[in-house]
Tab-separated table of C-alpha atoms in Angstrom:
chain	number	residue	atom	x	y	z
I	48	UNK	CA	-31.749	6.409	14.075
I	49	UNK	CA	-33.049	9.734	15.339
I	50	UNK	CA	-32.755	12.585	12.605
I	51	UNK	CA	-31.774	15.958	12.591
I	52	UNK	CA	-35.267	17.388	12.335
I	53	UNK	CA	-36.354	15.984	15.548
I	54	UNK	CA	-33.059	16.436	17.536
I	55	UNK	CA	-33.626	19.906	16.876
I	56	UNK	CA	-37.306	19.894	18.103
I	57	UNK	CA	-36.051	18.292	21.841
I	58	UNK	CA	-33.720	20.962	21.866
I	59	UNK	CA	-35.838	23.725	20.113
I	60	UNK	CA	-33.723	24.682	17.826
I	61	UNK	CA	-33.390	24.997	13.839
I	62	UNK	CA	-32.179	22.247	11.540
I	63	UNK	CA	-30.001	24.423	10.328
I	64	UNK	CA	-28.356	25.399	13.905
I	65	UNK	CA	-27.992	21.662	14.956
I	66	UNK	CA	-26.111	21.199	11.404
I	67	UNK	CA	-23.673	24.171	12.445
I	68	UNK	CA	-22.812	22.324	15.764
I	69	UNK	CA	-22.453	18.649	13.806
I	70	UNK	CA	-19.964	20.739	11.637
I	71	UNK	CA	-18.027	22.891	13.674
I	72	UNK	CA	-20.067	25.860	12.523
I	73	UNK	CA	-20.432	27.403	16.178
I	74	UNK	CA	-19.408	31.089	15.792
I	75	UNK	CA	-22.490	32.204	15.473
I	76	UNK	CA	-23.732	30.059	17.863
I	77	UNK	CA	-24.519	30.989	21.539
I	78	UNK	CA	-23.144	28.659	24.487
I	79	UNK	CA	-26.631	28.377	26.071
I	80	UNK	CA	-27.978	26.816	22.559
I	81	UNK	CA	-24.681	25.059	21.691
I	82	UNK	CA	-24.516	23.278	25.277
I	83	UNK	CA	-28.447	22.290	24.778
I	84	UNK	CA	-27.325	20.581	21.400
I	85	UNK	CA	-24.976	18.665	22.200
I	86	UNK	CA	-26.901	17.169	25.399
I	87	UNK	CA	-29.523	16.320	23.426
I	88	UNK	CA	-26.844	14.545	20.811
I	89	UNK	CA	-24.834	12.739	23.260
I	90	UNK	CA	-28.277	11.250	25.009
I	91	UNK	CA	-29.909	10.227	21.703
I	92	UNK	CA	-26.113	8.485	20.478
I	93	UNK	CA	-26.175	10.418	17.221
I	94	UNK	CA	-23.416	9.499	14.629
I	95	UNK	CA	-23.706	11.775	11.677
I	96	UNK	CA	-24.761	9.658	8.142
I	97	UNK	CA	-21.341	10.093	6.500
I	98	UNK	CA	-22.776	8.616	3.435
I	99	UNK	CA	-25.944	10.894	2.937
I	100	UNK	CA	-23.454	13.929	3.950
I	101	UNK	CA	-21.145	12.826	0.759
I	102	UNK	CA	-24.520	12.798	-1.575
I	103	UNK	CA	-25.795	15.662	-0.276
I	104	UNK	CA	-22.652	18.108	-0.096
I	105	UNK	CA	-20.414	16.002	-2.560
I	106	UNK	CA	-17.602	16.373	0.407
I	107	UNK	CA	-16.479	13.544	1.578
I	108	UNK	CA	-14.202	15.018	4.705
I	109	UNK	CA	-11.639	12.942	4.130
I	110	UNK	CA	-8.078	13.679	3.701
I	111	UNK	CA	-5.855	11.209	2.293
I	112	UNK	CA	-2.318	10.606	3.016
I	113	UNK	CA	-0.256	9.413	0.188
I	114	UNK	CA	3.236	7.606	1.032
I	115	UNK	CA	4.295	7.579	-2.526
I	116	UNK	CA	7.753	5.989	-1.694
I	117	UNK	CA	9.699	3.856	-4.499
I	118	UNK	CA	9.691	0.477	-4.155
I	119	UNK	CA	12.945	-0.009	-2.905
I	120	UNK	CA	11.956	2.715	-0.267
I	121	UNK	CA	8.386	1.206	0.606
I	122	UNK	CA	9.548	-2.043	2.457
I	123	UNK	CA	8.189	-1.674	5.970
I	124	UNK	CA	7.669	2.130	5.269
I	125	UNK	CA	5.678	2.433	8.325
I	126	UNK	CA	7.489	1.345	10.779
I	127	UNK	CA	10.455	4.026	9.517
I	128	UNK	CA	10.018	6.415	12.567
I	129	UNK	CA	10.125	9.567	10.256
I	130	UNK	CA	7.148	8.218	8.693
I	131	UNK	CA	5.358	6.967	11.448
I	132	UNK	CA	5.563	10.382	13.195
I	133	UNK	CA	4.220	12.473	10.119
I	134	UNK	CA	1.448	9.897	9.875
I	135	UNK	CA	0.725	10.632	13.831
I	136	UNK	CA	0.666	14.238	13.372
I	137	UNK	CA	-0.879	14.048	10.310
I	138	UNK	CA	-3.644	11.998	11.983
I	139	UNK	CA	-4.442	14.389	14.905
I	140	UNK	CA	-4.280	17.344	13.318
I	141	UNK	CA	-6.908	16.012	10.851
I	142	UNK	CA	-9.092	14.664	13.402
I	143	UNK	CA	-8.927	18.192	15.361
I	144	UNK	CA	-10.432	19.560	12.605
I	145	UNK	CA	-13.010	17.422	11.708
I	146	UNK	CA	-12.133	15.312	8.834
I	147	UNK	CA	-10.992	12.011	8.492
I	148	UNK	CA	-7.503	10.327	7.619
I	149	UNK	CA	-7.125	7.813	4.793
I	150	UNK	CA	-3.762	6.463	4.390
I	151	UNK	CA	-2.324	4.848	1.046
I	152	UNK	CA	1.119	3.695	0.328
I	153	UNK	CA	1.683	3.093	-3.374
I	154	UNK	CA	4.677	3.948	-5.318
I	155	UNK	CA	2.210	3.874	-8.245
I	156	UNK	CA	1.311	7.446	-8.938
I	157	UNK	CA	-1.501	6.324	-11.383
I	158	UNK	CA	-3.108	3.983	-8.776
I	159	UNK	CA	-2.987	6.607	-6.120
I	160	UNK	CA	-4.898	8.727	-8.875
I	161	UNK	CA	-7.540	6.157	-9.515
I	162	UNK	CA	-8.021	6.191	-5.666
I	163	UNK	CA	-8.568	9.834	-4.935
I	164	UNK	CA	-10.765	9.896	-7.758
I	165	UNK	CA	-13.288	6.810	-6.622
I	166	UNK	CA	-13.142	7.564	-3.021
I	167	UNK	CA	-14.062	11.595	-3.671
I	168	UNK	CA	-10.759	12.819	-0.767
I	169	UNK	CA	-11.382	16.104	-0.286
I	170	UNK	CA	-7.604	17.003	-0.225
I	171	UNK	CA	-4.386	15.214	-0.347
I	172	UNK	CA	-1.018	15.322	1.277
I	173	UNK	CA	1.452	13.976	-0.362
I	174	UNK	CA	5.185	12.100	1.203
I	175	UNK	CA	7.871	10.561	-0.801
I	176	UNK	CA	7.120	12.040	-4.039
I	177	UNK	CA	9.181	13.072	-6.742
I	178	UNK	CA	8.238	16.387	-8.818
I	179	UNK	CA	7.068	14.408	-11.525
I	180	UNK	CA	4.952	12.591	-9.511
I	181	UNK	CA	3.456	15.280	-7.806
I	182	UNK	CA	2.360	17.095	-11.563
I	183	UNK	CA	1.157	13.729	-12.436
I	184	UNK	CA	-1.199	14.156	-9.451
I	185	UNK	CA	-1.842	17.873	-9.863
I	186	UNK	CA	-2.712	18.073	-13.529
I	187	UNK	CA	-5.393	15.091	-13.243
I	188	UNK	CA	-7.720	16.349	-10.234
I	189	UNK	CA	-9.095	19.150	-9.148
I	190	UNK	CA	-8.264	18.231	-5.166
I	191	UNK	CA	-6.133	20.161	-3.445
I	192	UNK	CA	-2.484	19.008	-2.947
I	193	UNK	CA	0.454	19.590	-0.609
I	194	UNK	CA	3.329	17.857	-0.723
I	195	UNK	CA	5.797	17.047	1.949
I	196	UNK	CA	9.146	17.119	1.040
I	197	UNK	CA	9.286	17.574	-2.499
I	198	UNK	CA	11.845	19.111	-4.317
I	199	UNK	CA	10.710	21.299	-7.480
I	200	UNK	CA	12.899	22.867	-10.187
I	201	UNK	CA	13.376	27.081	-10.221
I	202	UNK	CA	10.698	27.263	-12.711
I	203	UNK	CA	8.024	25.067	-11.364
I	204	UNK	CA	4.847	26.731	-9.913
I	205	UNK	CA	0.584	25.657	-8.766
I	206	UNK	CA	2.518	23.951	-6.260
I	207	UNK	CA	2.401	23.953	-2.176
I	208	UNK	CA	5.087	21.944	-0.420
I	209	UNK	CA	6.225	21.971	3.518
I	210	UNK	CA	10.277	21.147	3.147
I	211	UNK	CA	12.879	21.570	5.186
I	212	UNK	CA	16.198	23.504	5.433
I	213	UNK	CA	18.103	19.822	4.636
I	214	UNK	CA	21.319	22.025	2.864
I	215	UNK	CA	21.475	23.950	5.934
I	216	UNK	CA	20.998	21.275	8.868
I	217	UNK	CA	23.916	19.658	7.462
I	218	UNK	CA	26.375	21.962	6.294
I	219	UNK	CA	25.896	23.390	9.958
I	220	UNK	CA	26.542	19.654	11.682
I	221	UNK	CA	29.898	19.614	9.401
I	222	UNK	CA	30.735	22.591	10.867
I	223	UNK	CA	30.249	22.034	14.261
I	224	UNK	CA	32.442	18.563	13.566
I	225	UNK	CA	35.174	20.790	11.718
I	226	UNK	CA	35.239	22.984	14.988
I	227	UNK	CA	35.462	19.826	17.095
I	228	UNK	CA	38.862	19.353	15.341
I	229	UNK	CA	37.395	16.687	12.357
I	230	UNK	CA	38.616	17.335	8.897
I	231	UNK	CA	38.570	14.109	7.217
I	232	UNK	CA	34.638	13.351	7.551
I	233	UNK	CA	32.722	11.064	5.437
I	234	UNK	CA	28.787	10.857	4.430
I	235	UNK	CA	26.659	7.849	3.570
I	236	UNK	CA	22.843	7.956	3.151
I	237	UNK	CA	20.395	5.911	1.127
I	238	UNK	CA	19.766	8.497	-1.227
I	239	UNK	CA	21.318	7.395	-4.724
I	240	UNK	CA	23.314	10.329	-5.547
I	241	UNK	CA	23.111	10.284	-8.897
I	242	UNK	CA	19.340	10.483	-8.971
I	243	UNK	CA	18.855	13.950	-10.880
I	244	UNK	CA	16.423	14.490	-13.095
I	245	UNK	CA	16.248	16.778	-16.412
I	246	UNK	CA	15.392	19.359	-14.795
I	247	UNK	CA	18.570	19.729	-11.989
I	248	UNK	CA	16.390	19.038	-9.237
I	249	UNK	CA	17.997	17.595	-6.242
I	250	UNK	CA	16.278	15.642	-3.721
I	251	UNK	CA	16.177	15.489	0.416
I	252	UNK	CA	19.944	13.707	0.535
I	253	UNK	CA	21.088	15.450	-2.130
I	254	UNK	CA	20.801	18.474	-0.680
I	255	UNK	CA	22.343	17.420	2.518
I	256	UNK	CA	24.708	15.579	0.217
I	257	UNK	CA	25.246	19.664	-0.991
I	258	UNK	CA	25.320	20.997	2.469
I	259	UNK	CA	28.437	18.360	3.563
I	260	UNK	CA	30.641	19.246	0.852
I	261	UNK	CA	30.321	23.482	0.904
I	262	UNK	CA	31.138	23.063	3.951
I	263	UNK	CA	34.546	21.354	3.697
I	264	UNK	CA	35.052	23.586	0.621
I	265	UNK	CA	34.264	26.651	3.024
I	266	UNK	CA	36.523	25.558	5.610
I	267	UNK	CA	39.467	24.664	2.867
I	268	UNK	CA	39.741	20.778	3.975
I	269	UNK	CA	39.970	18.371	0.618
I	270	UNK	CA	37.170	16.384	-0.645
I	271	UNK	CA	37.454	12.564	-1.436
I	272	UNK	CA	35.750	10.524	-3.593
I	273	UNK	CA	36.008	7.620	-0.952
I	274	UNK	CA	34.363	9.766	1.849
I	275	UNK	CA	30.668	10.010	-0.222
I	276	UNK	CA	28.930	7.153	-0.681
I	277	UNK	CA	25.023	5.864	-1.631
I	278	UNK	CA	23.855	3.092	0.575
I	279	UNK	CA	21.874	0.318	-0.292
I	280	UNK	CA	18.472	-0.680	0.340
I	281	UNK	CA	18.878	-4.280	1.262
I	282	UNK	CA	20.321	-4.534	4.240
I	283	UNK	CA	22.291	-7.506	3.952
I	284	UNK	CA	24.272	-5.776	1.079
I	285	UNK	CA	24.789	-2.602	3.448
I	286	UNK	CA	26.342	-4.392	5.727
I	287	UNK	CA	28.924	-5.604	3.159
I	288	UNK	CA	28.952	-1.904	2.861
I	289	UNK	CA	29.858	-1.384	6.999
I	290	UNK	CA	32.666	-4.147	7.002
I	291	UNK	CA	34.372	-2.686	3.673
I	292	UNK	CA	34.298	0.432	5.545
I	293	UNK	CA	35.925	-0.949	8.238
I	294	UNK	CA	38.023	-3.247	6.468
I	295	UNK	CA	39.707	0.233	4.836
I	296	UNK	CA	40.220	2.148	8.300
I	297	UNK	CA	37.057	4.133	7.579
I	298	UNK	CA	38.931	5.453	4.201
I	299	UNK	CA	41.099	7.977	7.238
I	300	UNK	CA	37.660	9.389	8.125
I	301	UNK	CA	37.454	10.120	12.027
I	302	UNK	CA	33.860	11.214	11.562
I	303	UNK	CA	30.763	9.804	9.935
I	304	UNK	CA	27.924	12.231	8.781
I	305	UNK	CA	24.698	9.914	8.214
I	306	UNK	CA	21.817	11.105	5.858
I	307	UNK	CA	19.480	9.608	8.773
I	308	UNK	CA	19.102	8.381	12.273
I	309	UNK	CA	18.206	5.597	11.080
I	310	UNK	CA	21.193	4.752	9.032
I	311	UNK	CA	23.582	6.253	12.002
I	312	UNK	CA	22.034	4.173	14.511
I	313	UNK	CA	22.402	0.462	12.177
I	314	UNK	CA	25.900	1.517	11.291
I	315	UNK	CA	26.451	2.505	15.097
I	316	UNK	CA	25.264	-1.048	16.439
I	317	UNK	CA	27.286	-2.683	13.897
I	318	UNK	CA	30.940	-1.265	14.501
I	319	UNK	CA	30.529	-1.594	17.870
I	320	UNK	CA	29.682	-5.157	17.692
I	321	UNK	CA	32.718	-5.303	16.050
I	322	UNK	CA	34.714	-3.712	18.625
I	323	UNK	CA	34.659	-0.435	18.372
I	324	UNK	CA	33.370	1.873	20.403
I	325	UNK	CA	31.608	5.222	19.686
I	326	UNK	CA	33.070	8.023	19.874
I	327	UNK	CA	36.420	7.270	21.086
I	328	UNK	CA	37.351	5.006	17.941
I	329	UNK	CA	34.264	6.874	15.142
I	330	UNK	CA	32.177	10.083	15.577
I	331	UNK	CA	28.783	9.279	14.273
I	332	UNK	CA	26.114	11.777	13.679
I	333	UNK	CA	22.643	11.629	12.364
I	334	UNK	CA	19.923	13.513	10.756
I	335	UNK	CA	16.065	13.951	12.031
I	336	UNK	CA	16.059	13.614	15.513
I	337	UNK	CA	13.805	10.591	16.179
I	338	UNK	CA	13.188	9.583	19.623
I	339	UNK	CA	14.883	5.707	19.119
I	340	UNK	CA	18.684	8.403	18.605
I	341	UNK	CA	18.438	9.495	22.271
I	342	UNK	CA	17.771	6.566	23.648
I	343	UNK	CA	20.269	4.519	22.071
I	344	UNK	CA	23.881	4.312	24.541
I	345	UNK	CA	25.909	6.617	23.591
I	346	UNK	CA	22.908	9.371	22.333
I	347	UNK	CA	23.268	10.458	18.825
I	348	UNK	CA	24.329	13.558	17.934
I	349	UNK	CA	22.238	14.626	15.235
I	350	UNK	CA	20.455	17.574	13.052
I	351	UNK	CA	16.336	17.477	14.550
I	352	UNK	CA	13.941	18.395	12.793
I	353	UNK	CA	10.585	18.843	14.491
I	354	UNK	CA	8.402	16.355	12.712
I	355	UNK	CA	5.181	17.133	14.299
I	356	UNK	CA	5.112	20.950	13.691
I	357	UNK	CA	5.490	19.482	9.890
I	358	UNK	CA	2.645	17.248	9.951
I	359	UNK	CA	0.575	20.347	11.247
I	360	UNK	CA	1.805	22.872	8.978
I	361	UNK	CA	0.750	20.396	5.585
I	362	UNK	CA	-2.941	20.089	7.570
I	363	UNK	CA	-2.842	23.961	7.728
I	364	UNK	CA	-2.049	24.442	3.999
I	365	UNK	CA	-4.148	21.422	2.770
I	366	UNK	CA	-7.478	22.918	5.086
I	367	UNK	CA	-6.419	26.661	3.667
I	368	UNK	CA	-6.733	25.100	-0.021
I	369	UNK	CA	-10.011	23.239	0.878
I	370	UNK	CA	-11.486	25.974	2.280
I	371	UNK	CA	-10.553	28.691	-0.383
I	372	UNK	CA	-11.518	26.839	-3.826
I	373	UNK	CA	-10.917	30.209	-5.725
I	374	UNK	CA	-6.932	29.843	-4.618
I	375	UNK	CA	-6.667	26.616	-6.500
I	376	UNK	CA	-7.598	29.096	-9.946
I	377	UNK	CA	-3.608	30.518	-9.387
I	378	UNK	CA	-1.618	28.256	-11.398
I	379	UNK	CA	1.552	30.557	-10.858
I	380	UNK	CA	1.340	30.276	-7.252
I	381	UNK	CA	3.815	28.370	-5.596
I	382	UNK	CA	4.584	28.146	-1.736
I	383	UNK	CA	7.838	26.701	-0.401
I	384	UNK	CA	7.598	26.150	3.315
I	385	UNK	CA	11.002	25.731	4.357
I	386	UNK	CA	10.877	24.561	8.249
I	387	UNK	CA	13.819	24.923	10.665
I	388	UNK	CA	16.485	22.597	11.592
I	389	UNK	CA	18.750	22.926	14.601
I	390	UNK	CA	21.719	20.323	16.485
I	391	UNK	CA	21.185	18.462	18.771
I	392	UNK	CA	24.620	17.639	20.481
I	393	UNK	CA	24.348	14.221	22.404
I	394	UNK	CA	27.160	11.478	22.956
I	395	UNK	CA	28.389	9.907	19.560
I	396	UNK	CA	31.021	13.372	19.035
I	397	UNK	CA	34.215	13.429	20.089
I	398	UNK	CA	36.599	16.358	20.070
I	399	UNK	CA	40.067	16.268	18.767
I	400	UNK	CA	43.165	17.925	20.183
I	401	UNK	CA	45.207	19.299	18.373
I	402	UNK	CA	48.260	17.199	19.247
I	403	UNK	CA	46.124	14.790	17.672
């Protein structure tokens, strides 16, 4: 294979200028000599020795993406769309800027340590952690970390996480249902609700979980113990969970709030295969704004979130961290990116007189 040495003799350059173009180096570069480079690269088929680059720079340009979901959460954790649409802009993003993607799904924080360790990543983002995880992680290397939705306590800091305004997104889609004449509304999400730690952290549905009931406590409308529930992960018990549901008359609930599309979308197909039809008989509403919602008859109403600016923004903040070695010496630092939500008003809402 032809070496860098004599691709920069057929192109009459330095070494070290044909090593700036291989790496993105090109400020400095002018776009006579940079053009005349990369000719003479892409008719001599050059693939850069990733292997001597590792020895010789002890980088190994990858970034690896951890899916640290539980067990329970991991089945098929792919295919979830959320995931599969961080892992897509994770992907680009990280190819854009010249490194390389490794993905790892292991609920096993300590075997997701022993593989950043043997295969050298250069950085690591970091979905479906909890805190304790994440410290587990952060205390035992010296790569870089962001996290993607991870919920710390007050006092927690050497942390970077790219979250989202969950609270918010759905006290705001409670709202909108209270104005559209709802005020018996219930919530279900897969999120056990009684997951909180020591330290009084809540998690992603918990804090939608939050956002549901200030807002019925804003607007004055009672609470019921009936209207809040945790789903299950197997889906065969859930659906014991759907026909109890229905069975009760949706516990007097003429609205549904569901802690994901996902969730909205099974629950949708199954009441309606049972007759009922959405929204005239059950307001259903969602929470994400994944692509399979709006093409579903009727179109969920849900809270988006715009997954690929959140897949960028954790490449941003992991290549800041990689690049700046001396910012990983601040062990009080701790950045919070909380990213917007807005509504997104589709078909599954309808509005109640008030005669009704």
């Amino acid at each position: 294979m032809i070496t860098i040495k004599e691709i920069a003799k057929l192109a009459d350059v330095s070494p070290t200028t044909v090593s700036n173009v291989l790496h993105g180096r090109t400020k400095k570069v002018s776009p006579d000599t940079l053009d005349r480079v990369r000719k003479v690269l892409d008719e001599n088929n050059y693939v850069s020795n990733m292997g001597a680059e590792m020895l010789g720079h002890k980088r190994s340009r990858i970034i690896a993406l951890i899916l640290a979901y539980n067990n329970s959460d991991r089945k098929n954790i792919i295919t979830d769309p959320f995931v599969a649409s961080i892992v897509n802009s994770v992907e680009t993003a990280v190819q854009q800027n010249g490194f390389f993607l490794m993905l790892y799904s292991n609920p096993n924080i300590d075997e997701c340590l022993k593989m950043a360790k043997a295969w050298m990543v250069d950085g690591i983002i970091l979905l479906g952690a909890k805190r304790q995880g994440y410290y587990r992680l952060r205390n035992n290397l010296s790569t870089p970390i962001v996290s993607i939705d991870t919920y710390f306590a007050v006092n927690d800091t050497n942390y970077v996480n790219v979250g989202l305004d969950d609270y918010g997104g759905e006290k705001a889609m409670v709202n909108y249902l209270i104005n559209e004449g709802h005020t018996k509304i219930g919530f279900l999400s897969l999120m056990q609700f009684e997951r909180i730690n020591e330290n009084g952290v809540m998690y992603v549905d918990l804090s939608r979980l939050e956002g549901y009931k200030d807002a019925l406590k804003e607007a004055g409308l009672p609470i019921s113990a009936d209207w809040y529930e945790s789903l299950k992960f197997n889906q065969t018990v859930r659906r014991k969970q759907w026909h109890r549901w229905r069975k009760n008359d949706f516990y007097g609930c003429t609205a549904i709030c569901f802690g994901s599309d996902l969730m909205a979308l099974e629950a949708m197909m199954y009441f309606e295969d049972h007759g009922y039809k959405i929204p005239d008989d059950l307001t259903i509403t969602g929470f994400d704004g994944i692509f399979e919602g709006d093409i579903h008859k009727p179109r969920l109403t849900t809270v988006y979130q715009d997954v690929n600016e959140r897949g960028c923004r954790a490449v941003t903040e992991i290549l800041k961290l990689i690049n700046d070695p001396d910012s990983m010496k601040d062990k009080n630092r701790k950045v919070n990116i909380v990213m917007p939500t807005r509504l997104l008003l589709k078909e599954t809402v309808k509005k109640i007189s008030e005669s009704n």
